[in-house]
CSV table of C-alpha atoms in Angstrom, one decimal:
chain,number,residue,atom,x,y,z
X,1,UNK,CA,14.6,-4.9,3.6
X,2,UNK,CA,14.8,-4.2,7.4
X,3,UNK,CA,13.1,-0.8,6.5
X,4,UNK,CA,10.5,-2.4,4.1
X,5,UNK,CA,9.6,-4.7,6.9
X,6,UNK,CA,9.5,-2.1,10.0
X,7,UNK,CA,7.0,-0.1,6.8
X,8,UNK,CA,4.8,-2.9,6.5
X,9,UNK,CA,4.4,-3.5,10.7
X,10,UNK,CA,3.3,-0.1,10.7
X,11,UNK,CA,1.4,-0.2,8.0
X,12,UNK,CA,-0.5,-3.6,8.9
X,13,UNK,CA,-0.7,-2.6,12.5
X,14,UNK,CA,-2.6,0.9,11.6
X,15,UNK,CA,-4.9,-0.6,9.5
X,16,UNK,CA,-6.5,-2.7,12.4
X,17,UNK,CA,-7.1,0.9,13.9
X,18,UNK,CA,-8.4,2.8,10.5
X,19,UNK,CA,-10.6,-0.1,10.0
X,20,UNK,CA,-12.3,0.2,13.0
X,21,UNK,CA,-12.5,4.4,13.0
X,22,UNK,CA,-14.0,3.8,9.4
X,23,UNK,CA,-16.6,1.9,10.5
X,24,UNK,CA,-17.7,4.1,13.3
X,25,UNK,CA,-17.3,6.6,10.9
X,26,UNK,CA,-19.6,5.5,8.4
X,27,UNK,CA,-22.8,5.6,10.4
X,28,UNK,CA,-23.1,9.2,9.4
X,29,UNK,CA,-24.5,10.5,6.2
X,30,UNK,CA,-22.2,13.0,3.5
X,31,UNK,CA,-20.0,12.2,0.8
X,32,UNK,CA,-16.0,11.1,1.3
X,33,UNK,CA,-14.7,14.6,2.6
X,34,UNK,CA,-17.6,13.9,5.3
X,35,UNK,CA,-16.6,10.0,6.3
X,36,UNK,CA,-13.1,11.4,6.5
X,37,UNK,CA,-13.9,14.3,8.9
X,38,UNK,CA,-15.8,12.1,10.9
X,39,UNK,CA,-13.1,9.2,10.8
X,40,UNK,CA,-9.8,11.7,11.7
X,41,UNK,CA,-12.1,12.9,14.8
X,42,UNK,CA,-11.5,9.0,16.6
X,43,UNK,CA,-7.9,8.3,18.3
X,44,UNK,CA,-7.8,5.2,16.5
X,45,UNK,CA,-7.8,6.6,13.3
X,46,UNK,CA,-5.6,9.3,14.2
X,47,UNK,CA,-3.4,6.7,15.9
X,48,UNK,CA,-3.1,5.0,12.5
X,49,UNK,CA,-2.1,8.1,11.1
X,50,UNK,CA,1.0,8.2,13.2
X,51,UNK,CA,1.9,4.6,12.2
X,52,UNK,CA,0.9,5.3,8.8
X,53,UNK,CA,3.9,8.6,8.8
X,54,UNK,CA,6.3,6.5,10.6
X,55,UNK,CA,5.7,3.6,8.0
X,56,UNK,CA,6.1,6.1,4.9
X,57,UNK,CA,9.4,7.4,6.4
X,58,UNK,CA,10.3,3.7,6.6
X,59,UNK,CA,9.3,2.9,3.1
X,60,UNK,CA,11.7,6.4,2.1
X,61,UNK,CA,14.0,4.6,3.4
X,62,UNK,CA,13.8,1.4,1.9
X,63,UNK,CA,13.2,2.9,-1.5
X,64,UNK,CA,16.8,4.5,-1.4
X,65,UNK,CA,18.5,1.3,-0.7
X,66,UNK,CA,16.8,-1.7,-2.4
X,67,UNK,CA,14.8,-2.2,-5.8
X,68,UNK,CA,11.0,-1.2,-5.8
X,69,UNK,CA,9.8,-4.8,-6.5
X,70,UNK,CA,11.1,-5.8,-3.2
X,71,UNK,CA,9.2,-3.0,-1.5
X,72,UNK,CA,6.0,-3.3,-3.0
X,73,UNK,CA,6.0,-7.3,-2.2
X,74,UNK,CA,7.3,-6.3,1.6
X,75,UNK,CA,4.5,-3.6,1.5
X,76,UNK,CA,1.8,-5.9,0.1
X,77,UNK,CA,2.8,-8.3,3.5
X,78,UNK,CA,1.3,-5.5,5.7
X,79,UNK,CA,-1.8,-7.8,5.5
X,80,UNK,CA,-0.2,-10.8,7.4
X,81,UNK,CA,0.7,-8.1,9.9
X,82,UNK,CA,-2.7,-7.1,9.9
X,83,UNK,CA,-4.3,-10.8,10.0
X,84,UNK,CA,-1.3,-11.1,13.2
X,85,UNK,CA,-2.6,-8.0,14.9
X,86,UNK,CA,-6.5,-8.6,14.6
X,87,UNK,CA,-5.7,-12.1,15.9
X,88,UNK,CA,-4.1,-11.0,19.0
X,89,UNK,CA,-5.8,-7.7,19.6
X,90,UNK,CA,-9.4,-8.0,18.3
X,91,UNK,CA,-9.4,-11.7,19.1
X,92,UNK,CA,-10.3,-12.6,15.0
X,93,UNK,CA,-10.2,-15.8,14.7
X,94,UNK,CA,-7.4,-16.9,11.9
X,95,UNK,CA,-8.4,-20.5,10.2
X,96,UNK,CA,-5.3,-22.8,9.3
X,97,UNK,CA,-5.4,-21.6,5.8
X,98,UNK,CA,-5.0,-17.9,6.8
X,99,UNK,CA,-1.9,-18.8,9.0
X,100,UNK,CA,-0.6,-20.9,6.1
X,101,UNK,CA,-0.8,-18.0,4.2
X,102,UNK,CA,1.1,-16.0,6.7
X,103,UNK,CA,4.0,-18.3,6.1
X,104,UNK,CA,3.7,-18.3,2.1
X,105,UNK,CA,4.2,-14.3,2.8
X,106,UNK,CA,7.3,-15.0,5.2
X,107,UNK,CA,8.5,-17.3,2.5
X,108,UNK,CA,8.1,-15.3,-0.1
X,109,UNK,CA,9.6,-12.4,1.5
X,110,UNK,CA,12.6,-14.6,2.5
X,111,UNK,CA,13.2,-15.3,-1.1
X,112,UNK,CA,13.2,-11.7,-1.9
X,113,UNK,CA,15.5,-10.9,0.6
X,114,UNK,CA,17.9,-13.4,-0.5
X,115,UNK,CA,17.4,-12.7,-4.1
X,116,UNK,CA,17.1,-8.5,-4.4
X,117,UNK,CA,20.2,-6.4,-5.0
X,118,UNK,CA,20.8,-3.2,-4.8
X,119,UNK,CA,18.5,-0.3,-6.2
X,120,UNK,CA,19.2,0.5,-10.0
X,121,UNK,CA,21.7,3.1,-10.8
X,122,UNK,CA,19.3,4.9,-13.3
X,123,UNK,CA,17.8,8.3,-12.3
X,124,UNK,CA,14.6,8.4,-14.3
X,125,UNK,CA,14.2,10.6,-17.1
X,126,UNK,CA,12.2,14.0,-16.8
X,127,UNK,CA,9.7,11.8,-19.2
X,128,UNK,CA,8.9,9.6,-16.6
X,129,UNK,CA,8.6,12.3,-13.8
X,130,UNK,CA,5.7,14.0,-16.1
X,131,UNK,CA,4.6,10.5,-16.6
X,132,UNK,CA,3.7,9.9,-13.2
X,133,UNK,CA,2.2,13.3,-12.7
X,134,UNK,CA,0.1,12.6,-15.7
X,135,UNK,CA,-0.9,9.1,-14.2
X,136,UNK,CA,-1.1,10.4,-10.4
X,137,UNK,CA,-4.0,13.0,-11.7
X,138,UNK,CA,-5.6,9.5,-13.9
X,139,UNK,CA,-6.0,7.8,-10.5
X,140,UNK,CA,-8.1,10.8,-9.4
X,141,UNK,CA,-10.4,10.6,-12.5
X,142,UNK,CA,-10.3,6.4,-12.1
X,143,UNK,CA,-11.7,7.2,-8.9
X,144,UNK,CA,-14.3,9.0,-9.7
X,145,UNK,CA,-15.4,7.2,-12.1
X,146,UNK,CA,-15.0,4.0,-10.0
X,147,UNK,CA,-17.3,5.8,-7.1
X,148,UNK,CA,-20.2,5.5,-9.6
X,149,UNK,CA,-20.4,2.0,-10.7
X,150,UNK,CA,-22.5,-0.4,-8.4
X,151,UNK,CA,-21.4,-3.2,-5.8
X,152,UNK,CA,-18.3,-5.0,-6.5
X,153,UNK,CA,-17.4,-3.2,-9.6
X,154,UNK,CA,-17.0,-0.2,-7.6
X,155,UNK,CA,-14.7,-2.1,-5.0
X,156,UNK,CA,-12.4,-3.0,-7.1
X,157,UNK,CA,-11.9,-0.3,-9.0
X,158,UNK,CA,-11.8,1.8,-5.7
X,159,UNK,CA,-8.9,-0.6,-4.6
X,160,UNK,CA,-6.9,-0.6,-7.9
X,161,UNK,CA,-7.4,3.1,-8.2
X,162,UNK,CA,-5.6,2.9,-4.4
X,163,UNK,CA,-3.1,0.7,-5.3
X,164,UNK,CA,-2.2,2.9,-8.5
X,165,UNK,CA,-2.1,6.0,-6.6
X,166,UNK,CA,0.2,4.7,-3.7
X,167,UNK,CA,2.6,2.5,-6.4
X,168,UNK,CA,2.9,6.3,-8.2
X,169,UNK,CA,4.1,7.1,-4.3
X,170,UNK,CA,6.5,4.3,-4.4
X,171,UNK,CA,8.0,5.3,-7.9
X,172,UNK,CA,8.0,8.9,-7.2
X,173,UNK,CA,10.2,8.6,-4.1
X,174,UNK,CA,13.1,7.2,-6.5
X,175,UNK,CA,12.5,10.2,-8.8
X,176,UNK,CA,13.1,12.7,-6.4
X,177,UNK,CA,16.7,13.3,-6.2
X,178,UNK,CA,17.0,17.0,-4.3
X,179,UNK,CA,15.2,17.9,-0.9
X,180,UNK,CA,15.7,21.0,-1.3
X,181,UNK,CA,12.8,23.5,-1.6
X,182,UNK,CA,13.9,24.8,-5.2
X,183,UNK,CA,14.1,21.5,-6.5
X,184,UNK,CA,11.2,19.7,-5.0
X,185,UNK,CA,9.3,22.4,-6.8
X,186,UNK,CA,10.9,22.1,-10.3
X,187,UNK,CA,10.4,18.3,-9.9
X,188,UNK,CA,6.9,16.9,-11.7
X,189,UNK,CA,7.6,13.7,-9.0
X,190,UNK,CA,6.8,15.8,-6.4
X,191,UNK,CA,3.8,16.5,-7.3
X,192,UNK,CA,3.0,13.0,-8.7
X,193,UNK,CA,3.7,11.6,-4.5
X,194,UNK,CA,1.5,14.5,-3.1
X,195,UNK,CA,-1.5,14.5,-5.8
X,196,UNK,CA,-1.2,10.2,-6.2
X,197,UNK,CA,-0.8,9.7,-2.4
X,198,UNK,CA,-3.8,11.8,-1.3
X,199,UNK,CA,-6.0,10.4,-3.9
X,200,UNK,CA,-4.6,6.9,-2.6
X,201,UNK,CA,-5.7,7.6,0.6
X,202,UNK,CA,-9.5,9.1,-0.1
X,203,UNK,CA,-10.1,6.1,-2.6
X,204,UNK,CA,-8.9,3.3,0.2
X,205,UNK,CA,-11.2,5.5,2.9
X,206,UNK,CA,-14.3,4.9,0.6
X,207,UNK,CA,-13.4,1.4,-0.3
X,208,UNK,CA,-13.1,0.3,3.6
X,209,UNK,CA,-16.2,1.5,4.3
X,210,UNK,CA,-18.9,1.3,1.2
X,211,UNK,CA,-17.9,-1.9,-0.9
X,212,UNK,CA,-16.4,-5.3,-0.2
X,213,UNK,CA,-13.1,-5.4,1.9
X,214,UNK,CA,-11.5,-8.5,-0.1
X,215,UNK,CA,-12.3,-7.4,-3.2
X,216,UNK,CA,-10.8,-4.0,-2.8
X,217,UNK,CA,-7.7,-5.0,-1.1
X,218,UNK,CA,-7.3,-7.8,-4.0
X,219,UNK,CA,-6.9,-4.5,-5.7
X,220,UNK,CA,-5.1,-2.5,-3.8
X,221,UNK,CA,-2.3,-5.2,-3.7
X,222,UNK,CA,-2.2,-5.9,-7.6
X,223,UNK,CA,-2.0,-2.2,-8.1
X,224,UNK,CA,0.7,-1.4,-5.6
X,225,UNK,CA,2.7,-4.2,-6.9
X,226,UNK,CA,3.0,-4.9,-10.0
X,227,UNK,CA,3.2,-1.3,-11.8
X,228,UNK,CA,5.9,-0.2,-9.9
X,229,UNK,CA,7.7,-3.2,-9.8
X,230,UNK,CA,8.1,-3.0,-13.8
X,231,UNK,CA,8.9,0.4,-13.9
X,232,UNK,CA,11.9,0.0,-11.7
X,233,UNK,CA,13.1,-2.8,-13.7
X,234,UNK,CA,12.6,-1.7,-16.7
X,235,UNK,CA,13.1,2.1,-16.5
X,236,UNK,CA,15.4,2.5,-13.4
X,237,UNK,CA,17.4,-0.7,-13.8
X,238,UNK,CA,16.3,-2.7,-10.5
X,239,UNK,CA,18.0,-6.0,-11.1
X,240,UNK,CA,18.8,-8.9,-8.7
X,241,UNK,CA,21.8,-10.4,-7.3
X,242,UNK,CA,23.7,-12.7,-10.2
X,243,UNK,CA,21.9,-15.5,-11.1
X,244,UNK,CA,19.1,-15.0,-9.0
X,245,UNK,CA,16.4,-13.7,-10.9
X,246,UNK,CA,14.2,-16.9,-11.0
X,247,UNK,CA,14.5,-16.5,-7.1
X,248,UNK,CA,13.4,-12.8,-6.9
X,249,UNK,CA,10.8,-13.7,-9.5
X,250,UNK,CA,9.4,-16.3,-7.3
X,251,UNK,CA,9.6,-14.8,-4.4
X,252,UNK,CA,7.5,-11.8,-5.6
X,253,UNK,CA,4.8,-14.0,-6.9
X,254,UNK,CA,4.8,-16.2,-3.7
X,255,UNK,CA,4.5,-13.1,-1.4
X,256,UNK,CA,2.0,-11.1,-3.6
X,257,UNK,CA,-0.5,-14.5,-3.6
X,258,UNK,CA,-0.3,-14.8,0.0
X,259,UNK,CA,-0.9,-11.5,0.7
X,260,UNK,CA,-4.3,-11.7,-1.7
X,261,UNK,CA,-5.0,-15.3,0.2
X,262,UNK,CA,-5.3,-12.3,3.1
X,263,UNK,CA,-7.4,-9.6,1.4
X,264,UNK,CA,-9.8,-10.0,4.1
X,265,UNK,CA,-7.7,-8.5,6.6
X,266,UNK,CA,-7.8,-5.3,4.2
X,267,UNK,CA,-10.2,-4.0,6.8
X,268,UNK,CA,-11.0,-5.5,10.8
X,269,UNK,CA,-14.4,-7.8,10.6
X,270,UNK,CA,-16.9,-5.5,11.6
X,271,UNK,CA,-17.5,-8.1,14.7
X,272,UNK,CA,-14.0,-7.3,16.0
X,273,UNK,CA,-14.5,-3.9,15.2
X,274,UNK,CA,-17.7,-3.4,17.4
X,275,UNK,CA,-16.3,-5.6,20.1
X,276,UNK,CA,-13.2,-3.0,20.4
């Protein structure tokens, strides 16, 4: 659980840095690729990428030791980290209800930490590996279709698409049983990880700049938690400690609900970004 929380801290801090850079990059023209190219020229975005890389290493370590449902809830809690970092570094004012939501997230994670057992012992079938690869391709198509929608519908679809992509990454990490080059090249889950993660990254960057942050982030949280958790329990054998299934379900629901209450912190507020 420590590794999962470390990943949440890295991702939550990176969000603040990348949000400021994405806002600044959005002043030019061009499509999604042009937006991304402008963003990566800024030091804040690069620092955020470095933290994302470190967070991904923590995430891999967590997925190798605890169930996917616990990792997913911990990653969703990165919104609580973003809220606290924004309040400290960017002087964003949190309301009393938002501080309460931060406390709710912490309470949910504490319950999950008490209830979660070891990761499931099932390695995953070949069919599941190919299913993850197909899902990663669907995320790409999903994102292309969502980008053509108007207003809030576009924000929700792009956020969900990013969440599904990151969810594919969570499951794919569990399905990679060998890091040898020959093993990776022969494993569909390795391709699913690359395609799903890349698609999610682009969709999230687009959603942050071009749509409702709150709606997009809510979609992201739902997409990256519920589906992967179900896959872990049904197909990979993730379980809880004896007699504590109810506490795990409650903790998961509480942590995700608290994260959804902090959805506006999927991106730093524009006023704070300009002040920085």
